[in-house]
């Protein structure tokens, strides 16, 4: 059962990596990626007294050496130059910089290195034993590639963090990505590595960026069988999404037996999200961290690092969803009912849409989905396919 809010034990157990400087990662005013959502979440948690001063830690900047665990040196130099306005458009485009998705902005290197540093701060807290769990909502930039920016992501904090964990702590990492977009950058970085298991559940790439994340992408070489993908159909609803997530994560964790779990918590699978086509509600954002938390204690002695990710309805979806993640991490997730009036009053004047008034979504958030049965059946088959190698292996072992 959940324990009451506040208290000494909890503040030692989890840390919340936060700085207003996360706001410096900003493309321009009309870009959908908006870090104001981190501040909105922080403020919501403060207003319900669920986040103590003692739990908040400052992010540090990642060093060039740390970034180079994953990223090419020439790419890092290009990002630095771009942020100083010193990179030609042509060269920039070769690095994925200056596109509509990932425009150039002043000091983009420093802003991006801080997000990576935030995730590394979370890693060090957990793996040095100073905290059981850590959350850095500035991170989760899962589309960043070794030598190229992509899909709003410049440096890939999770990829850097996993390499860092391998080098500094020699641990096996389970990466769990529940963003509505495929976690391609992290998957490809560790595609041939059997000591990193990646699991991404996302909207099928048929009509959605980045187009990958097919169920048949299983890894290569020694890493074959350590990459899992569940592409769910457009309009997938809570029940089917949660069935897929729960079955898959349980079986994958049991198969891989990780030392540490890193979860990417993009919250763009929600019905309101303007960039995707899924039909989930706040219900999945209660359940996602609950199971991650359970798995962390079952296999990893609690070692759980969580980062943010996508989430483009920054007013109605992200603050509630990310607050629920922290509340689960700190065993305060039994919250429900109305959101604090002070939070609504503070932010409603800035929001172009009416803010939600309750923690949970109403049952009639959207009209019934006509193809529900078909979508549910299709997703169940996808889960079967994704988990087939584990299940076949288990059967073999049982026969011996
Ligand atoms: Zn996304």
Coordinates of C-alpha atoms and ligand atoms in Angstrom, one line a residue:
X1 CA 0.0 0.0 0.0
X2 CA 1.1 3.6 -0.6
X3 CA 2.7 5.4 2.3
X4 CA 1.7 8.9 3.4
X5 CA 3.3 11.9 1.7
X6 CA 6.3 13.6 3.2
X7 CA 9.0 12.1 5.6
X8 CA 12.6 11.4 5.8
X9 CA 12.8 7.9 4.3
X10 CA 11.2 8.9 1.1
X11 CA 13.4 11.9 0.4
X12 CA 16.4 9.6 0.7
X13 CA 14.8 7.2 -1.7
X14 CA 14.2 9.3 -4.8
X15 CA 15.7 12.4 -6.3
X16 CA 14.2 14.9 -8.8
X17 CA 16.8 16.4 -11.1
X18 CA 15.6 19.9 -11.9
X19 CA 16.8 23.4 -12.9
X20 CA 15.1 26.3 -14.6
X21 CA 18.0 26.1 -17.0
X22 CA 16.2 23.2 -18.7
X23 CA 14.1 25.9 -20.3
X24 CA 17.2 26.9 -22.4
X25 CA 16.5 23.9 -24.7
X26 CA 14.1 25.9 -26.8
X27 CA 13.9 25.9 -30.6
X28 CA 11.5 28.8 -31.0
X29 CA 8.1 30.0 -29.8
X30 CA 5.9 28.0 -32.1
X31 CA 7.9 24.7 -31.9
X32 CA 5.9 21.8 -30.4
X33 CA 8.8 20.7 -28.2
X34 CA 8.3 23.0 -25.2
X35 CA 10.2 22.5 -21.9
X36 CA 7.7 24.7 -20.1
X37 CA 6.0 21.4 -19.5
X38 CA 8.9 20.4 -17.0
X39 CA 8.2 23.6 -15.1
X40 CA 4.5 23.0 -15.1
X41 CA 5.0 19.5 -13.7
X42 CA 7.5 20.8 -11.1
X43 CA 5.0 23.5 -10.0
X44 CA 2.1 21.0 -9.8
X45 CA 4.2 18.8 -7.5
X46 CA 5.3 21.7 -5.4
X47 CA 1.7 22.9 -5.0
X48 CA 0.6 19.5 -3.7
X49 CA 3.6 19.3 -1.4
X50 CA 4.8 16.1 -3.1
X51 CA 8.3 17.4 -3.8
X52 CA 10.6 18.5 -1.0
X53 CA 13.6 20.7 -1.3
X54 CA 15.7 17.8 -0.1
X55 CA 14.7 15.7 -3.1
X56 CA 15.6 18.3 -5.7
X57 CA 19.1 18.1 -7.2
X58 CA 20.7 20.3 -9.8
X59 CA 21.7 18.8 -13.2
X60 CA 25.3 19.2 -14.3
X61 CA 26.6 19.7 -17.8
X62 CA 27.7 16.6 -19.6
X63 CA 31.4 16.9 -20.7
X64 CA 32.5 16.5 -24.3
X65 CA 34.2 13.2 -23.3
X66 CA 30.8 11.9 -22.0
X67 CA 29.0 13.1 -25.1
X68 CA 31.6 11.3 -27.2
X69 CA 30.7 8.0 -25.6
X70 CA 28.0 8.0 -28.2
X71 CA 28.4 11.0 -30.5
X72 CA 31.0 11.7 -33.1
X73 CA 33.5 14.5 -32.2
X74 CA 32.8 16.3 -35.5
X75 CA 29.1 16.3 -34.7
X76 CA 29.7 17.8 -31.3
X77 CA 31.8 20.5 -32.8
X78 CA 29.1 21.2 -35.4
X79 CA 26.5 21.6 -32.7
X80 CA 28.8 24.0 -30.9
X81 CA 29.4 26.0 -34.0
X82 CA 25.7 26.0 -35.0
X83 CA 24.8 27.4 -31.5
X84 CA 27.2 30.3 -32.1
X85 CA 25.8 31.0 -35.6
X86 CA 29.0 29.9 -37.2
X87 CA 27.9 26.8 -39.2
X88 CA 26.8 27.1 -42.8
X89 CA 23.3 26.0 -43.7
X90 CA 24.6 23.3 -46.0
X91 CA 27.0 21.7 -43.5
X92 CA 24.4 22.0 -40.7
X93 CA 21.8 20.1 -42.8
X94 CA 24.3 17.2 -43.1
X95 CA 24.2 16.9 -39.4
X96 CA 20.4 17.1 -39.2
X97 CA 20.6 20.7 -37.8
X98 CA 18.5 23.5 -39.1
X99 CA 15.6 21.4 -40.3
X100 CA 12.0 22.2 -39.6
X101 CA 12.0 19.6 -36.8
X102 CA 15.3 20.5 -35.3
X103 CA 16.1 24.1 -36.0
X104 CA 19.3 25.8 -34.8
X105 CA 19.0 28.0 -31.7
X106 CA 21.6 30.0 -29.7
X107 CA 23.8 28.0 -27.4
X108 CA 22.2 24.8 -28.4
X109 CA 25.2 22.8 -27.4
X110 CA 25.1 24.0 -23.8
X111 CA 21.4 23.5 -23.6
X112 CA 21.6 20.0 -24.9
X113 CA 24.6 19.0 -22.8
X114 CA 22.7 20.1 -19.7
X115 CA 19.8 17.7 -20.6
X116 CA 22.4 14.9 -20.9
X117 CA 24.1 16.0 -17.7
X118 CA 20.7 15.8 -16.0
X119 CA 20.3 12.2 -16.9
X120 CA 23.9 11.5 -15.9
X121 CA 23.2 13.1 -12.5
X122 CA 20.2 10.8 -12.1
X123 CA 22.4 7.8 -13.0
X124 CA 25.1 8.7 -10.5
X125 CA 22.6 9.2 -7.7
X126 CA 21.1 5.8 -8.2
X127 CA 24.2 3.8 -9.0
X128 CA 26.3 5.3 -6.2
X129 CA 23.6 4.3 -3.8
X130 CA 22.6 7.8 -2.8
X131 CA 19.1 7.2 -4.0
X132 CA 17.0 4.2 -5.1
X133 CA 15.3 6.1 -7.9
X134 CA 15.9 9.2 -9.8
X135 CA 13.9 11.3 -12.3
X136 CA 15.2 13.8 -14.8
X137 CA 12.4 15.1 -16.9
X138 CA 14.7 17.2 -19.1
X139 CA 15.9 14.0 -20.7
X140 CA 14.4 11.4 -23.0
X141 CA 15.7 12.6 -26.3
X142 CA 15.6 9.2 -27.9
X143 CA 15.9 10.2 -31.6
X144 CA 19.4 11.6 -31.3
X145 CA 21.9 9.7 -33.4
X146 CA 25.7 9.3 -33.2
X147 CA 26.4 11.9 -35.8
X148 CA 23.0 13.5 -36.5
X149 CA 20.2 15.4 -34.9
X150 CA 16.7 14.1 -35.5
X151 CA 13.1 14.6 -34.4
X152 CA 13.7 17.5 -31.9
X153 CA 16.7 15.6 -30.4
X154 CA 20.3 16.8 -30.6
X155 CA 22.2 14.7 -28.1
X156 CA 20.7 11.4 -27.0
X157 CA 20.9 11.5 -23.2
X158 CA 19.7 7.9 -22.7
X159 CA 22.3 6.5 -25.1
X160 CA 25.0 8.5 -23.4
X161 CA 23.7 7.4 -20.0
X162 CA 23.7 3.7 -20.9
X163 CA 27.3 3.8 -22.3
X164 CA 28.3 5.7 -19.1
X165 CA 26.6 3.0 -17.0
X166 CA 28.5 0.4 -18.9
X167 CA 31.9 2.1 -18.5
X168 CA 31.6 3.4 -15.0
X169 CA 29.5 0.7 -13.3
X170 CA 29.6 -2.3 -15.6
X171 CA 25.9 -3.1 -15.3
X172 CA 23.4 -4.5 -17.7
X173 CA 20.6 -2.1 -18.6
X174 CA 17.0 -2.6 -19.6
X175 CA 15.8 0.4 -21.5
X176 CA 12.0 0.8 -21.6
X177 CA 10.5 3.4 -24.0
X178 CA 6.8 4.2 -23.8
X179 CA 6.9 7.3 -26.0
X180 CA 4.4 7.1 -28.9
X181 CA 7.3 7.4 -31.3
X182 CA 9.8 4.5 -31.7
X183 CA 13.0 4.9 -29.6
X184 CA 15.2 4.5 -32.7
X185 CA 18.3 6.4 -31.5
X186 CA 18.8 4.2 -28.5
X187 CA 17.9 1.0 -30.3
X188 CA 20.4 1.5 -33.1
X189 CA 23.2 2.5 -30.7
X190 CA 22.9 -0.8 -28.8
X191 CA 21.6 -3.0 -31.6
X192 CA 24.6 -5.4 -31.5
X193 CA 25.0 -5.3 -27.7
X194 CA 23.7 -8.2 -25.7
X195 CA 24.3 -6.3 -22.4
X196 CA 21.7 -3.7 -23.2
X197 CA 18.1 -4.8 -23.8
X198 CA 15.8 -2.2 -25.5
X199 CA 12.1 -2.4 -25.4
X200 CA 10.0 0.2 -27.3
X201 CA 6.2 0.3 -27.4
X202 CA 4.9 2.9 -29.9
X203 CA 2.4 3.8 -32.5
X204 CA 3.2 1.9 -35.7
X205 CA 5.6 3.6 -38.0
X206 CA 3.3 3.2 -40.9
X207 CA 2.2 6.8 -40.7
X208 CA 4.3 8.2 -37.9
X209 CA 7.9 9.5 -37.5
X210 CA 10.4 7.9 -37.5
X211 CA 8.9 5.0 -39.4
X212 CA 11.0 2.3 -37.7
X213 CA 10.3 0.0 -34.7
X214 CA 8.9 -2.9 -36.6
X215 CA 8.4 -6.1 -34.6
X216 CA 11.1 -7.8 -36.7
X217 CA 13.8 -5.4 -35.5
X218 CA 15.4 -7.8 -33.0
X219 CA 19.0 -6.8 -32.9
X220 CA 22.0 -8.0 -34.8
X221 CA 25.2 -10.1 -34.2
X222 CA 25.6 -10.8 -30.5
X223 CA 22.8 -8.4 -29.8
X224 CA 20.2 -10.4 -31.7
X225 CA 17.2 -11.1 -29.5
X226 CA 17.9 -8.1 -27.2
X227 CA 15.8 -5.5 -29.1
X228 CA 12.1 -5.6 -28.7
X229 CA 9.5 -3.6 -30.5
X230 CA 5.7 -3.4 -30.1
X231 CA 4.2 -1.2 -32.8
X232 CA 0.6 -0.7 -31.8
X233 CA -2.1 0.4 -34.3
X234 CA -3.4 4.0 -34.5
X235 CA -6.4 4.6 -32.2
X236 CA -5.2 2.0 -29.7
X237 CA -7.0 2.5 -26.4
X238 CA -5.9 2.0 -22.7
X239 CA -6.8 -1.6 -22.2
X240 CA -5.1 -2.9 -25.3
X241 CA -2.1 -0.6 -24.8
X242 CA -1.7 -1.8 -21.2
X243 CA -2.2 -5.4 -22.1
X244 CA 0.7 -5.1 -24.5
X245 CA 2.9 -3.2 -22.2
X246 CA 2.3 -5.4 -19.2
X247 CA 2.8 -8.7 -20.9
X248 CA 5.8 -7.6 -22.8
X249 CA 7.6 -5.8 -19.9
X250 CA 7.1 -8.7 -17.5
X251 CA 8.4 -11.3 -20.0
X252 CA 11.3 -9.2 -21.2
X253 CA 12.4 -8.4 -17.7
X254 CA 12.2 -12.0 -16.7
X255 CA 14.2 -13.0 -19.7
X256 CA 16.9 -10.3 -19.4
X257 CA 17.2 -9.9 -15.6
X258 CA 18.6 -6.4 -15.7
X259 CA 20.9 -4.8 -13.1
X260 CA 19.3 -1.4 -13.7
X261 CA 16.2 -0.1 -15.5
X262 CA 16.1 3.2 -17.5
X263 CA 12.6 4.3 -18.5
X264 CA 11.9 6.9 -21.2
X265 CA 8.5 8.5 -20.3
X266 CA 7.3 10.3 -23.4
X267 CA 3.6 11.0 -22.8
X268 CA 2.5 11.6 -26.3
X269 CA 0.4 8.5 -26.6
X270 CA -2.5 10.4 -25.0
X271 CA -5.6 11.0 -27.0
X272 CA -5.0 14.8 -26.8
X273 CA -1.5 14.7 -28.2
X274 CA -1.5 16.7 -31.4
X275 CA 1.4 14.8 -33.1
X276 CA 0.2 11.2 -32.7
X277 CA -2.9 9.1 -33.3
X278 CA -3.3 6.9 -30.2
X279 CA -6.4 7.0 -28.0
X280 CA -5.1 6.4 -24.5
X281 CA -5.9 8.4 -21.3
X282 CA -4.3 9.3 -18.0
X283 CA -4.9 5.7 -16.9
X284 CA -1.9 4.5 -18.7
X285 CA 0.3 7.1 -17.1
X286 CA -0.7 5.7 -13.7
X287 CA 0.1 2.2 -14.8
X288 CA 3.3 2.7 -16.8
X289 CA 5.4 3.8 -13.8
X290 CA 3.7 1.3 -11.4
X291 CA 5.0 -1.7 -13.3
X292 CA 8.4 -0.1 -14.0
X293 CA 8.7 0.5 -10.2
X294 CA 7.7 -3.1 -9.5
X295 CA 10.3 -4.5 -12.0
X296 CA 13.0 -2.2 -10.6
X297 CA 12.5 -3.8 -7.1
X298 CA 12.0 -7.3 -8.4
X299 CA 15.2 -7.5 -10.4
X300 CA 17.4 -4.4 -9.8
X301 CA 17.3 -3.8 -6.0
X302 CA 15.3 -0.7 -6.8
X303 CA 17.7 0.8 -9.3
X304 CA 15.5 2.9 -11.5
X305 CA 16.3 6.0 -13.5
X306 CA 13.5 7.7 -15.4
X307 CA 13.6 10.4 -18.0
X308 CA 11.0 12.5 -19.9
X309 CA 10.5 12.4 -23.6
X310 CA 7.8 13.5 -26.0
X311 CA 4.6 15.1 -24.9
X312 CA 3.1 18.0 -27.0
X313 CA -0.1 18.8 -25.1
X314 CA 1.9 20.5 -22.5
X315 CA -1.2 21.9 -20.7
X316 CA -3.7 19.1 -20.4
X317 CA -1.5 16.0 -20.5
X318 CA 2.2 16.4 -19.6
X319 CA 2.0 17.9 -16.1
X320 CA -0.5 15.4 -14.8
X321 CA 1.2 12.4 -16.5
X322 CA 4.7 13.3 -15.3
X323 CA 3.5 14.2 -11.8
X324 CA 2.0 10.8 -11.6
X325 CA 5.4 9.3 -12.5
X326 CA 7.1 11.1 -9.6
X327 CA 4.2 10.2 -7.3
X328 CA 4.6 6.5 -8.2
X329 CA 8.4 6.8 -7.7
X330 CA 7.9 8.2 -4.2
X331 CA 4.9 6.0 -3.2
X332 CA 2.4 8.8 -3.2
X333 CA 0.4 7.6 -6.2
X334 CA -2.9 7.2 -4.4
X335 CA -3.8 10.7 -5.3
X336 CA -7.0 11.4 -7.3
X337 CA -9.8 13.9 -7.5
X338 CA -9.3 17.6 -8.2
X339 CA -6.1 19.3 -9.2
X340 CA -5.0 22.1 -6.8
X341 CA -6.8 25.3 -7.5
X342 CA -3.6 27.3 -7.0
X343 CA -2.0 25.5 -9.9
X344 CA -5.0 26.0 -12.2
X345 CA -5.2 29.7 -11.3
X346 CA -1.5 30.2 -11.8
X347 CA -1.4 28.7 -15.3
X348 CA -4.8 29.0 -16.8
X349 CA -4.1 32.6 -18.0
X350 CA -1.1 31.3 -20.0
X351 CA -2.9 28.2 -21.5
X352 CA -4.7 28.4 -24.9
X353 CA -7.0 25.5 -23.7
X354 CA -9.0 25.0 -20.5
X355 CA -6.8 23.2 -18.1
X356 CA -8.0 19.9 -16.7
X357 CA -9.5 20.1 -13.2
X358 CA -9.1 16.5 -12.1
X359 CA -6.1 14.1 -12.0
X360 CA -7.9 11.5 -14.1
X361 CA -9.6 11.9 -17.4
X362 CA -13.4 11.5 -17.7
X363 CA -14.7 8.2 -19.1
X364 CA -16.2 10.0 -22.1
X365 CA -13.0 11.8 -23.1
X366 CA -13.5 10.8 -26.8
X367 CA -16.3 9.1 -28.8
X368 CA -16.2 5.3 -29.2
X369 CA -13.6 4.0 -31.6
X370 CA -15.4 1.9 -34.3
X371 CA -12.5 -0.5 -35.1
X372 CA -11.8 -1.3 -31.4
X373 CA -12.1 -5.1 -31.7
X374 CA -10.0 -5.2 -34.8
X375 CA -7.3 -3.0 -33.3
X376 CA -7.2 -5.0 -30.1
X377 CA -6.8 -8.3 -32.0
X378 CA -4.1 -6.8 -34.2
X379 CA -2.1 -5.6 -31.2
X380 CA -2.4 -9.0 -29.4
X381 CA -0.9 -10.6 -32.5
X382 CA 1.9 -8.1 -32.5
X383 CA 2.7 -8.9 -28.8
X384 CA 2.8 -12.6 -29.7
X385 CA 5.2 -11.9 -32.5
X386 CA 7.4 -9.7 -30.4
X387 CA 7.7 -12.2 -27.6
X388 CA 7.9 -15.3 -29.7
X389 CA 11.7 -15.8 -29.3
X390 CA 11.4 -15.7 -25.5
X391 CA 8.5 -18.0 -25.5
X392 CA 10.1 -20.5 -27.9
X393 CA 13.2 -20.5 -25.8
X394 CA 11.2 -21.1 -22.6
X395 CA 9.4 -24.0 -24.2
X396 CA 12.8 -25.6 -25.2
X397 CA 14.1 -25.2 -21.6
X398 CA 10.9 -26.8 -20.2
X399 CA 11.4 -29.8 -22.5
X400 CA 14.9 -30.5 -21.2
Ligands
LIG1 ZN1 7.3 10.9 -29.1

